[in-house]
Amino acid sequence: MNVPLLDLCAQYATMKEEILAEIERVCDSQRFILGQDVEKFESEVAEYCGAKAAVGVTSGSDALIIALMAEGIGRGDEVITTPFTFFATAGAIARVGAKPVFVDIEPDSFNINPLLVKNKITEKTKAVIPVHLYGQCADVEPILELANKLGLIVIEDAAQAIGAERNGKRAGAFGDYGCFSFFPSKNLGAFGDGGAVTTNSQEKAERLKIFRNHGANPKYYHKYIGGNFRLDALQAAILSIKLKRLDGWSEARQRNAAEYRELFLEVDLADTLVLPAEAEGTTRHIYNQFCVLAPRGERDNLKQALQNAGVGVEVYYPVPLHLQECFAYLGHRRGDFPVSEDVSERILALPIYPETTTEQRKHVVGAIKEYFEGRP
Ligand SMILES: *Cc1c(COP(=O)(O)O)cnc(C)c1O
């Protein structure tokens, strides 16, 4: 049996006609840049996230960059974030010329440890970027409180967390900005690259729109140096169709996660592996990934065994960002962020996408059981 980590074809088959009709409509109009389809999708996303406004952009990476740019964050500034995230989080900080300042994660949620943020604040600190990793909101309340007191900007990296909730509030509605990615493997995936920034401030939304169009307002009069960060009309039209189905997919992912838990309990592996924890305050985990922790020193062998059994698995992420070659100038060394380092050596993502079947999950769990029975 084969269990791919992700198979988008099954999902596409359920909405192919509707999507092709929309693509045809946009093609017939020959209006590809911004316009009505983008505006419609923006208001739908804002409403879905419980934010006042959303601005469609080219990708999740650009969503982070444009939020930083709109706040004038750059050379000489520091931005606090987690080293255990996709590269783009810290990459965006560095690309606007600011310095990424890392804070270690919590061992259970894998999200930034809010208690450690305070120690890293200096007079150069301008913003904090908590990441809602794997589809679970970070513990943002203490960060928001601190930011409020000190006048810092909070930018949520919600790329993996559209529709995730903490204490009843959705990702992208907490901070000054929420940055979303519509990369195909995210819960809401475009047919290519795409992203959005949510905000509760109309004024910030207007500024983002100016920045995504080379900082021009009006046309050809450049108040700022922005860039081309525009979402395509084709992608927006497709995303509008998919957004209507997103809750159904997220619920299927939750059911799949619950079933994994039962199956691991049944075969007595729930203690050998560390299953993903839902933190206190998490009211909706959308399981963009279902990541387990292998016992120390076992992850790579377990990964290989699963691949041999036809199971698609992946390591998100094998190298914490403070140990990346490109950030050597920050002067970090192994041991600086021990929780991130430990997790990066033990984490493994299992197939969780909505269309996976119970039979497939049994195969995954069976292969893991076989690995632990067969090891020396
Ligand atoms: C996917 C992702 C991004 C980047 O999004 P792109 O659309 O691929 O540019 C940023 N941060 C996190 C946490 C992500 O998972």
Tab-separated table of N, CA and C in Angstrom, residues 169-297:
chain	number	residue	atom	x	y	z
A	169	LYS	N	-10.501	32.753	19.002
A	169	LYS	CA	-10.136	33.784	18.028
A	169	LYS	C	-9.228	33.171	16.973
A	170	ARG	N	-9.376	33.621	15.729
A	170	ARG	CA	-8.642	32.973	14.637
A	170	ARG	C	-7.275	33.577	14.351
A	171	ALA	N	-6.407	32.741	13.869
A	171	ALA	CA	-5.085	33.179	13.414
A	171	ALA	C	-5.258	34.321	12.431
A	172	GLY	N	-4.441	35.340	12.575
A	172	GLY	CA	-4.511	36.486	11.677
A	172	GLY	C	-5.350	37.615	12.233
A	173	ALA	N	-6.035	37.354	13.370
A	173	ALA	CA	-6.881	38.396	13.969
A	173	ALA	C	-6.286	38.918	15.270
A	174	PHE	N	-5.123	38.383	15.671
A	174	PHE	CA	-4.530	38.768	16.959
A	174	PHE	C	-3.622	39.982	16.851
A	175	GLY	N	-2.700	39.910	15.927
A	175	GLY	CA	-1.623	40.897	15.891
A	175	GLY	C	-1.946	42.089	14.998
A	176	ASP	N	-0.916	42.873	14.700
A	176	ASP	CA	-1.087	43.990	13.770
A	176	ASP	C	-1.281	43.471	12.354
A	177	TYR	N	-0.621	42.348	12.071
A	177	TYR	CA	-0.721	41.727	10.748
A	177	TYR	C	-0.771	40.205	10.908
A	178	GLY	N	-1.483	39.553	9.988
A	178	GLY	CA	-1.440	38.092	9.904
A	178	GLY	C	-1.015	37.730	8.491
A	179	CYS	N	0.017	36.894	8.391
A	179	CYS	CA	0.568	36.574	7.064
A	179	CYS	C	0.215	35.143	6.682
A	180	PHE	N	-0.443	35.006	5.536
A	180	PHE	CA	-0.918	33.708	5.071
A	180	PHE	C	-0.249	33.324	3.764
A	181	SER	N	-0.094	32.016	3.582
A	181	SER	CA	0.453	31.474	2.343
A	181	SER	C	-0.583	30.577	1.692
A	182	PHE	N	-0.690	30.681	0.380
A	182	PHE	CA	-1.550	29.760	-0.363
A	182	PHE	C	-0.721	28.853	-1.251
A	183	PHE	N	0.499	28.569	-0.817
A	183	PHE	CA	1.327	27.540	-1.453
A	183	PHE	C	0.479	26.264	-1.525
A	184	PRO	N	0.575	25.505	-2.616
A	184	PRO	CA	-0.354	24.380	-2.802
A	184	PRO	C	-0.473	23.395	-1.631
A	185	SER	N	0.576	23.215	-0.846
A	185	SER	CA	0.501	22.222	0.231
A	185	SER	C	-0.073	22.778	1.530
A	186	LYS	N	-0.421	24.051	1.558
A	186	LYS	CA	-1.065	24.592	2.757
A	186	LYS	C	-2.536	24.175	2.748
A	187	ASN	N	-3.239	24.333	3.882
A	187	ASN	CA	-4.630	23.854	3.927
A	187	ASN	C	-5.496	24.525	2.863
A	188	LEU	N	-5.237	25.797	2.594
A	188	LEU	CA	-5.893	26.484	1.481
A	188	LEU	C	-4.805	26.783	0.450
A	189	GLY	N	-4.745	25.948	-0.591
A	189	GLY	CA	-3.656	26.053	-1.554
A	189	GLY	C	-4.143	26.577	-2.890
A	190	ALA	N	-3.372	27.474	-3.475
A	190	ALA	CA	-3.680	27.995	-4.808
A	190	ALA	C	-3.147	27.030	-5.863
A	191	PHE	N	-3.293	27.409	-7.135
A	191	PHE	CA	-2.713	26.618	-8.233
A	191	PHE	C	-1.422	27.304	-8.663
A	192	GLY	N	-0.563	27.488	-7.681
A	192	GLY	CA	0.670	28.241	-7.877
A	192	GLY	C	0.953	28.957	-6.567
A	193	ASP	N	1.682	30.055	-6.624
A	193	ASP	CA	1.971	30.815	-5.409
A	193	ASP	C	0.897	31.857	-5.146
A	194	GLY	N	0.710	32.165	-3.880
A	194	GLY	CA	-0.213	33.219	-3.485
A	194	GLY	C	-0.097	33.435	-1.993
A	195	GLY	N	-0.602	34.567	-1.521
A	195	GLY	CA	-0.567	34.855	-0.089
A	195	GLY	C	-1.506	35.989	0.240
A	196	ALA	N	-1.628	36.294	1.524
A	196	ALA	CA	-2.462	37.415	1.952
A	196	ALA	C	-1.950	37.929	3.286
A	197	VAL	N	-2.221	39.203	3.526
A	197	VAL	CA	-1.953	39.794	4.837
A	197	VAL	C	-3.280	40.272	5.393
A	198	THR	N	-3.621	39.825	6.612
A	198	THR	CA	-4.818	40.336	7.270
A	198	THR	C	-4.408	41.412	8.263
A	199	THR	N	-5.340	42.305	8.552
A	199	THR	CA	-5.081	43.328	9.566
A	199	THR	C	-6.420	43.844	10.083
A	200	ASN	N	-6.403	44.357	11.310
A	200	ASN	CA	-7.617	44.953	11.871
A	200	ASN	C	-7.633	46.462	11.706
A	201	SER	N	-6.681	46.988	10.940
A	201	SER	CA	-6.611	48.430	10.741
A	201	SER	C	-6.800	48.752	9.253
A	202	GLN	N	-7.838	49.522	8.946
A	202	GLN	CA	-8.068	49.937	7.549
A	202	GLN	C	-6.868	50.720	7.025
A	203	GLU	N	-6.283	51.508	7.911
A	203	GLU	CA	-5.144	52.339	7.521
A	203	GLU	C	-3.953	51.460	7.116
A	204	LYS	N	-3.709	50.395	7.904
A	204	LYS	CA	-2.613	49.481	7.550
A	204	LYS	C	-2.924	48.749	6.241
A	205	ALA	N	-4.194	48.388	6.041
A	205	ALA	CA	-4.583	47.696	4.806
A	205	ALA	C	-4.309	48.592	3.595
A	206	GLU	N	-4.641	49.874	3.729
A	206	GLU	CA	-4.404	50.803	2.609
A	206	GLU	C	-2.912	50.915	2.318
A	207	ARG	N	-2.107	50.960	3.399
A	207	ARG	CA	-0.660	51.078	3.206
A	207	ARG	C	-0.098	49.812	2.536
A	208	LEU	N	-0.618	48.656	2.936
A	208	LEU	CA	-0.171	47.400	2.309
A	208	LEU	C	-0.475	47.423	0.805
A	209	LYS	N	-1.655	47.946	0.453
A	209	LYS	CA	-2.042	47.985	-0.966
A	209	LYS	C	-1.113	48.889	-1.755
A	210	ILE	N	-0.665	49.967	-1.116
A	210	ILE	CA	0.285	50.860	-1.788
A	210	ILE	C	1.633	50.148	-1.952
A	211	PHE	N	2.063	49.461	-0.896
A	211	PHE	CA	3.362	48.766	-0.954
A	211	PHE	C	3.360	47.633	-1.976
A	212	ARG	N	2.215	46.975	-2.168
A	212	ARG	CA	2.221	45.840	-3.102
A	212	ARG	C	2.258	46.320	-4.548
A	213	ASN	N	2.088	47.623	-4.735
A	213	ASN	CA	2.090	48.206	-6.076
A	213	ASN	C	3.227	49.224	-6.200
A	214	HIS	N	4.424	48.820	-5.805
A	214	HIS	CA	5.619	49.664	-5.899
A	214	HIS	C	5.543	50.959	-5.096
A	215	GLY	N	4.693	50.983	-4.081
A	215	GLY	CA	4.635	52.172	-3.231
A	215	GLY	C	4.011	53.381	-3.902
A	216	ALA	N	3.280	53.122	-5.000
A	216	ALA	CA	2.732	54.255	-5.762
A	216	ALA	C	1.341	54.633	-5.278
A	217	ASN	N	1.112	55.921	-5.055
A	217	ASN	CA	-0.203	56.443	-4.719
A	217	ASN	C	-0.223	57.950	-4.905
A	218	PRO	N	-0.915	58.471	-5.942
A	218	PRO	CA	-1.556	57.730	-7.028
A	218	PRO	C	-0.503	57.117	-7.971
A	219	LYS	N	-1.013	56.432	-8.984
A	219	LYS	CA	-0.167	55.784	-9.976
A	219	LYS	C	0.956	56.712	-10.438
A	220	TYR	N	2.169	56.190	-10.460
A	220	TYR	CA	3.376	56.899	-10.927
A	220	TYR	C	3.897	57.948	-9.947
A	221	TYR	N	3.259	58.082	-8.784
A	221	TYR	CA	3.782	58.966	-7.729
A	221	TYR	C	4.149	58.081	-6.541
A	222	HIS	N	5.447	57.914	-6.319
A	222	HIS	CA	5.894	56.896	-5.370
A	222	HIS	C	6.237	57.491	-4.020
A	223	LYS	N	5.371	57.198	-3.098
A	223	LYS	CA	5.527	57.675	-1.738
A	223	LYS	C	6.549	56.809	-1.012
A	224	TYR	N	6.545	55.511	-1.324
A	224	TYR	CA	7.455	54.550	-0.707
A	224	TYR	C	8.136	53.741	-1.803
A	225	ILE	N	9.191	52.987	-1.381
A	225	ILE	CA	9.749	51.996	-2.303
A	225	ILE	C	9.109	50.664	-1.952
A	226	GLY	N	8.108	50.301	-2.713
A	226	GLY	CA	7.433	49.025	-2.468
A	226	GLY	C	7.946	47.977	-3.427
A	227	GLY	N	7.045	47.167	-3.922
A	227	GLY	CA	7.437	46.153	-4.894
A	227	GLY	C	6.213	45.658	-5.632
A	228	ASN	N	6.410	44.669	-6.491
A	228	ASN	CA	5.274	44.012	-7.126
A	228	ASN	C	4.922	42.789	-6.303
A	229	PHE	N	3.930	42.945	-5.444
A	229	PHE	CA	3.497	41.865	-4.546
A	229	PHE	C	2.032	41.536	-4.803
A	230	ARG	N	1.587	41.607	-6.065
A	230	ARG	CA	0.157	41.484	-6.354
A	230	ARG	C	-0.294	40.032	-6.541
A	231	LEU	N	-1.447	39.725	-5.954
A	231	LEU	CA	-2.069	38.414	-6.161
A	231	LEU	C	-2.751	38.401	-7.527
A	232	ASP	N	-2.629	37.286	-8.250
A	232	ASP	CA	-3.287	37.127	-9.559
A	232	ASP	C	-4.790	36.921	-9.421
A	233	ALA	N	-5.538	37.454	-10.377
A	233	ALA	CA	-6.986	37.235	-10.409
A	233	ALA	C	-7.322	35.748	-10.556
A	234	LEU	N	-6.536	35.032	-11.366
A	234	LEU	CA	-6.795	33.592	-11.552
A	234	LEU	C	-6.675	32.849	-10.221
A	235	GLN	N	-5.618	33.146	-9.488
A	235	GLN	CA	-5.433	32.480	-8.200
A	235	GLN	C	-6.556	32.855	-7.240
A	236	ALA	N	-6.947	34.128	-7.230
A	236	ALA	CA	-8.009	34.571	-6.328
A	236	ALA	C	-9.314	33.849	-6.639
A	237	ALA	N	-9.629	33.702	-7.934
A	237	ALA	CA	-10.881	33.041	-8.326
A	237	ALA	C	-10.875	31.577	-7.874
A	238	ILE	N	-9.731	30.918	-8.020
A	238	ILE	CA	-9.608	29.523	-7.589
A	238	ILE	C	-9.701	29.430	-6.062
A	239	LEU	N	-9.018	30.346	-5.384
A	239	LEU	CA	-9.013	30.325	-3.916
A	239	LEU	C	-10.411	30.568	-3.347
A	240	SER	N	-11.211	31.409	-4.013
A	240	SER	CA	-12.584	31.646	-3.544
A	240	SER	C	-13.390	30.352	-3.558
A	241	ILE	N	-13.199	29.555	-4.602
A	241	ILE	CA	-13.906	28.272	-4.688
A	241	ILE	C	-13.440	27.350	-3.562
A	242	LYS	N	-12.130	27.296	-3.353
A	242	LYS	CA	-11.590	26.375	-2.360
A	242	LYS	C	-11.911	26.810	-0.926
A	243	LEU	N	-11.989	28.127	-0.701
A	243	LEU	CA	-12.263	28.617	0.658
A	243	LEU	C	-13.608	28.103	1.177
A	244	LYS	N	-14.586	27.952	0.271
A	244	LYS	CA	-15.904	27.447	0.678
A	244	LYS	C	-15.817	26.030	1.232
A	245	ARG	N	-14.782	25.297	0.815
A	245	ARG	CA	-14.645	23.905	1.233
A	245	ARG	C	-13.640	23.725	2.362
A	246	LEU	N	-12.995	24.819	2.755
A	246	LEU	CA	-11.877	24.701	3.695
A	246	LEU	C	-12.288	24.098	5.036
A	247	ASP	N	-13.436	24.495	5.577
A	247	ASP	CA	-13.841	23.968	6.880
A	247	ASP	C	-14.019	22.456	6.830
A	248	GLY	N	-14.582	21.966	5.730
A	248	GLY	CA	-14.755	20.521	5.567
A	248	GLY	C	-13.407	19.814	5.576
A	249	TRP	N	-12.428	20.391	4.890
A	249	TRP	CA	-11.099	19.761	4.852
A	249	TRP	C	-10.420	19.808	6.218
A	250	SER	N	-10.558	20.949	6.900
A	250	SER	CA	-9.895	21.062	8.211
A	250	SER	C	-10.522	20.076	9.201
A	251	GLU	N	-11.851	19.911	9.095
A	251	GLU	CA	-12.510	18.941	9.982
A	251	GLU	C	-12.060	17.519	9.681
A	252	ALA	N	-11.876	17.207	8.415
A	252	ALA	CA	-11.374	15.872	8.052
A	252	ALA	C	-9.968	15.660	8.624
A	253	ARG	N	-9.133	16.685	8.568
A	253	ARG	CA	-7.788	16.579	9.144
A	253	ARG	C	-7.868	16.325	10.652
A	254	GLN	N	-8.818	17.012	11.332
A	254	GLN	CA	-8.981	16.798	12.776
A	254	GLN	C	-9.426	15.367	13.068
A	255	ARG	N	-10.351	14.861	12.250
A	255	ARG	CA	-10.805	13.474	12.436
A	255	ARG	C	-9.644	12.509	12.217
A	256	ASN	N	-8.846	12.789	11.188
A	256	ASN	CA	-7.701	11.916	10.912
A	256	ASN	C	-6.713	11.921	12.069
A	257	ALA	N	-6.493	13.097	12.648
A	257	ALA	CA	-5.574	13.209	13.786
A	257	ALA	C	-6.107	12.400	14.964
A	258	ALA	N	-7.412	12.511	15.208
A	258	ALA	CA	-8.020	11.775	16.329
A	258	ALA	C	-7.885	10.273	16.101
A	259	GLU	N	-8.040	9.864	14.843
A	259	GLU	CA	-7.944	8.434	14.553
A	259	GLU	C	-6.513	7.921	14.733
A	260	TYR	N	-5.534	8.736	14.309
A	260	TYR	CA	-4.136	8.369	14.571
A	260	TYR	C	-3.930	8.126	16.070
A	261	ARG	N	-4.442	9.033	16.893
A	261	ARG	CA	-4.247	8.906	18.345
A	261	ARG	C	-4.794	7.580	18.845
A	262	GLU	N	-6.007	7.239	18.377
A	262	GLU	CA	-6.620	5.964	18.803
A	262	GLU	C	-5.780	4.786	18.353
A	263	LEU	N	-5.341	4.843	17.091
A	263	LEU	CA	-4.573	3.715	16.551
A	263	LEU	C	-3.246	3.554	17.290
A	264	PHE	N	-2.592	4.663	17.606
A	264	PHE	CA	-1.319	4.574	18.341
A	264	PHE	C	-1.539	4.017	19.750
A	265	LEU	N	-2.660	4.382	20.360
A	265	LEU	CA	-2.995	3.830	21.684
A	265	LEU	C	-3.211	2.318	21.589
A	266	GLU	N	-3.969	1.915	20.566
A	266	GLU	CA	-4.285	0.494	20.379
A	266	GLU	C	-3.043	-0.362	20.288
A	267	VAL	N	-2.013	0.138	19.580
A	267	VAL	CA	-0.807	-0.674	19.413
A	267	VAL	C	0.249	-0.321	20.469
A	268	ASP	N	-0.199	0.493	21.466
A	268	ASP	CA	0.667	0.770	22.606
A	268	ASP	C	1.913	1.592	22.230
A	269	LEU	N	1.755	2.470	21.258
A	269	LEU	CA	2.904	3.288	20.835
A	269	LEU	C	2.764	4.744	21.276
A	270	ALA	N	1.660	5.049	21.951
A	270	ALA	CA	1.396	6.453	22.294
A	270	ALA	C	2.435	7.019	23.250
A	271	ASP	N	3.223	6.143	23.911
A	271	ASP	CA	4.287	6.634	24.795
A	271	ASP	C	5.661	6.570	24.147
A	272	THR	N	5.822	5.652	23.196
A	272	THR	CA	7.114	5.537	22.507
A	272	THR	C	7.331	6.755	21.623
A	273	LEU	N	6.268	7.110	20.905
A	273	LEU	CA	6.301	8.319	20.090
A	273	LEU	C	5.657	9.435	20.896
A	274	VAL	N	6.117	10.655	20.700
A	274	VAL	CA	5.389	11.778	21.288
A	274	VAL	C	4.428	12.287	20.220
A	275	LEU	N	3.118	12.158	20.507
A	275	LEU	CA	2.108	12.613	19.553
A	275	LEU	C	1.908	14.123	19.708
A	276	PRO	N	1.449	14.785	18.646
A	276	PRO	CA	1.307	16.245	18.738
A	276	PRO	C	0.291	16.651	19.805
A	277	ALA	N	0.688	17.590	20.638
A	277	ALA	CA	-0.169	18.028	21.750
A	277	ALA	C	-0.977	19.256	21.334
A	278	GLU	N	-2.213	19.296	21.793
A	278	GLU	CA	-2.994	20.520	21.627
A	278	GLU	C	-2.816	21.324	22.907
A	279	ALA	N	-2.242	22.503	22.762
A	279	ALA	CA	-1.892	23.319	23.924
A	279	ALA	C	-3.136	23.840	24.612
A	280	GLU	N	-2.974	24.214	25.895
A	280	GLU	CA	-4.046	24.873	26.610
A	280	GLU	C	-4.345	26.169	25.857
A	281	GLY	N	-5.599	26.418	25.606
A	281	GLY	CA	-5.941	27.641	24.865
A	281	GLY	C	-6.218	27.369	23.398
A	282	THR	N	-5.729	26.229	22.904
A	282	THR	CA	-6.019	25.874	21.508
A	282	THR	C	-7.470	25.437	21.417
A	283	THR	N	-8.262	26.172	20.630
A	283	THR	CA	-9.652	25.766	20.467
A	283	THR	C	-9.909	25.209	19.071
A	284	ARG	N	-8.939	25.371	18.162
A	284	ARG	CA	-9.073	24.749	16.832
A	284	ARG	C	-7.690	24.572	16.217
A	285	HIS	N	-7.266	23.337	16.139
A	285	HIS	CA	-5.994	22.978	15.499
A	285	HIS	C	-6.374	22.500	14.101
A	286	ILE	N	-5.765	23.042	13.076
A	286	ILE	CA	-6.195	22.657	11.716
A	286	ILE	C	-5.273	21.626	11.070
A	287	TYR	N	-4.288	21.137	11.828
A	287	TYR	CA	-3.439	20.026	11.372
A	287	TYR	C	-2.957	20.166	9.937
A	288	ASN	N	-2.295	21.281	9.662
A	288	ASN	CA	-1.596	21.364	8.376
A	288	ASN	C	-0.557	20.246	8.325
A	289	GLN	N	0.013	19.944	9.471
A	289	GLN	CA	0.892	18.777	9.594
A	289	GLN	C	0.539	18.019	10.867
A	290	PHE	N	0.763	16.708	10.827
A	290	PHE	CA	0.657	15.868	12.024
A	290	PHE	C	2.063	15.353	12.276
A	291	CYS	N	2.761	16.014	13.201
A	291	CYS	CA	4.174	15.699	13.418
A	291	CYS	C	4.368	14.986	14.742
A	292	VAL	N	5.059	13.857	14.697
A	292	VAL	CA	5.379	13.105	15.920
A	292	VAL	C	6.864	13.282	16.229
A	293	LEU	N	7.210	13.051	17.500
A	293	LEU	CA	8.624	13.049	17.876
A	293	LEU	C	9.059	11.606	18.067
A	294	ALA	N	10.120	11.221	17.361
A	294	ALA	CA	10.701	9.882	17.546
A	294	ALA	C	11.597	9.913	18.779
A	295	PRO	N	11.852	8.738	19.382
A	295	PRO	CA	12.830	8.698	20.472
A	295	PRO	C	14.180	9.212	19.953
A	296	ARG	N	14.998	9.780	20.850
A	296	ARG	CA	16.300	10.339	20.424
A	296	ARG	C	17.131	9.325	19.654
A	297	GLY	N	17.664	9.784	18.523
A	297	GLY	CA	18.545	8.936	17.730
A	297	GLY	C	17.829	7.984	16.784
